[in-house]
Amino acid sequence: MNALKNKVQLIGNLGQDPEIVNLENGSKLAKFSIATSENYKNAQGEKVEDTQWHNIVAWGKTAEIVGNYLTKGKQVAVEGKLVHRSYETKEGEKRYITEVRCNELLMLGK
């Protein structure tokens, strides 16, 4: 049951080409975002499409696969966990971000 405490599964489309970072220790980091959409009818009976954007980070071999095969518009299934972190901008402002740390990736579509 511990494996279910912080688990996220998403299927979506890449909003842009992934950013690949080669770190000094030789490992790779991939950063990309995916969009998930939901369609429903509101109280007035009008069709509404709600799109949510999710920041994804992948490390190591998964990051290498992301860099080699994923581009803007590709559909992927991502599994990982939610990670909350903060950072400070150059202007000294504190920012907070929520990401999905990807541990499994499945390329879908063409």
Coordinates of C-alpha atoms in Angstrom, one line a residue:
M1 CA 0.0 0.0 0.0
N2 CA 3.0 2.4 0.5
A3 CA 3.5 2.5 -3.3
L4 CA 0.1 4.2 -3.7
K5 CA 0.7 7.1 -1.3
N6 CA 2.2 9.4 -3.9
K7 CA 1.5 8.1 -7.4
V8 CA 0.4 10.0 -10.5
Q9 CA -0.6 8.6 -13.9
L10 CA -1.2 11.0 -16.7
I11 CA -1.8 10.7 -20.5
G12 CA -1.3 13.9 -22.4
N13 CA 0.4 15.7 -25.3
L14 CA 3.7 17.5 -25.1
G15 CA 3.3 21.3 -25.3
Q16 CA 6.8 21.9 -26.5
D17 CA 10.0 20.0 -27.3
P18 CA 11.6 18.7 -24.1
E19 CA 14.6 20.6 -22.5
I20 CA 17.5 18.2 -22.0
V21 CA 20.2 19.1 -19.5
N22 CA 23.5 17.3 -19.3
L23 CA 24.8 17.5 -15.7
E24 CA 28.5 17.7 -14.7
N25 CA 28.3 14.2 -13.2
G26 CA 27.3 12.8 -16.6
S27 CA 23.6 12.2 -15.9
K28 CA 20.8 13.7 -17.9
L29 CA 17.7 15.6 -16.9
A30 CA 14.7 16.1 -19.1
K31 CA 12.0 18.8 -18.5
F32 CA 8.8 19.0 -20.4
S33 CA 5.1 19.8 -20.0
I34 CA 2.1 17.8 -21.0
A35 CA -1.5 18.9 -21.5
T36 CA -4.5 16.8 -20.3
S37 CA -8.0 17.8 -21.5
E38 CA -11.4 17.0 -20.2
N39 CA -14.7 17.7 -22.0
Y40 CA -18.0 18.2 -20.2
K41 CA -21.3 20.1 -20.5
N42 CA -21.9 23.0 -18.1
A43 CA -25.2 23.9 -16.5
Q44 CA -26.3 25.7 -19.6
G45 CA -25.7 22.6 -21.7
E46 CA -22.7 24.1 -23.5
K47 CA -19.7 21.9 -24.3
V48 CA -16.6 23.0 -22.3
E49 CA -13.0 21.8 -22.8
D50 CA -10.8 22.1 -19.7
T51 CA -7.1 21.8 -20.3
Q52 CA -4.6 21.3 -17.4
W53 CA -0.8 21.7 -17.9
H54 CA 1.6 19.4 -15.9
N55 CA 5.4 19.9 -15.5
I56 CA 7.3 16.7 -15.8
V57 CA 10.9 15.9 -15.0
A58 CA 12.8 12.7 -15.9
W59 CA 16.3 11.6 -15.0
G60 CA 18.9 9.2 -16.3
K61 CA 17.9 6.6 -19.0
T62 CA 14.3 7.9 -19.0
A63 CA 15.6 11.5 -19.8
E64 CA 17.7 10.0 -22.6
I65 CA 14.7 8.4 -24.1
V66 CA 12.7 11.6 -23.8
G67 CA 15.5 13.5 -25.6
N68 CA 15.7 11.0 -28.4
Y69 CA 12.1 10.3 -29.2
L70 CA 9.7 13.0 -27.8
T71 CA 8.8 16.2 -29.6
K72 CA 6.0 18.8 -29.3
G73 CA 2.6 17.3 -29.9
K74 CA 3.5 13.6 -29.1
Q75 CA 1.2 11.7 -26.9
V76 CA 2.7 10.0 -23.8
A77 CA 1.6 8.2 -20.7
V78 CA 3.6 9.2 -17.6
E79 CA 3.8 7.6 -14.2
G80 CA 5.6 9.1 -11.3
K81 CA 5.1 11.0 -8.1
L82 CA 4.3 14.6 -7.2
V83 CA 7.2 16.7 -6.0
H84 CA 6.8 20.3 -4.5
R85 CA 9.8 22.5 -4.4
S86 CA 10.7 26.2 -4.2
Y87 CA 13.4 28.4 -5.7
E88 CA 14.4 32.0 -5.7
T89 CA 14.5 34.1 -8.9
K90 CA 17.4 36.5 -9.8
E91 CA 15.2 39.3 -8.4
G92 CA 15.0 37.5 -5.0
E93 CA 11.4 36.4 -5.4
K94 CA 10.5 33.0 -3.9
R95 CA 8.6 30.8 -6.4
Y96 CA 6.9 27.5 -5.8
I97 CA 6.4 24.7 -8.3
T98 CA 4.8 21.3 -8.4
E99 CA 6.2 18.7 -10.8
V100 CA 5.7 15.1 -11.6
R101 CA 8.9 13.2 -11.2
C102 CA 8.6 10.6 -14.0
N103 CA 9.8 7.0 -13.3
E104 CA 8.0 5.3 -16.2
L105 CA 7.1 6.6 -19.7
L106 CA 5.1 5.1 -22.5
M107 CA 5.1 6.7 -25.9
L108 CA 1.6 6.5 -27.5
G109 CA 0.2 7.3 -31.0
K110 CA 2.4 7.7 -34.1

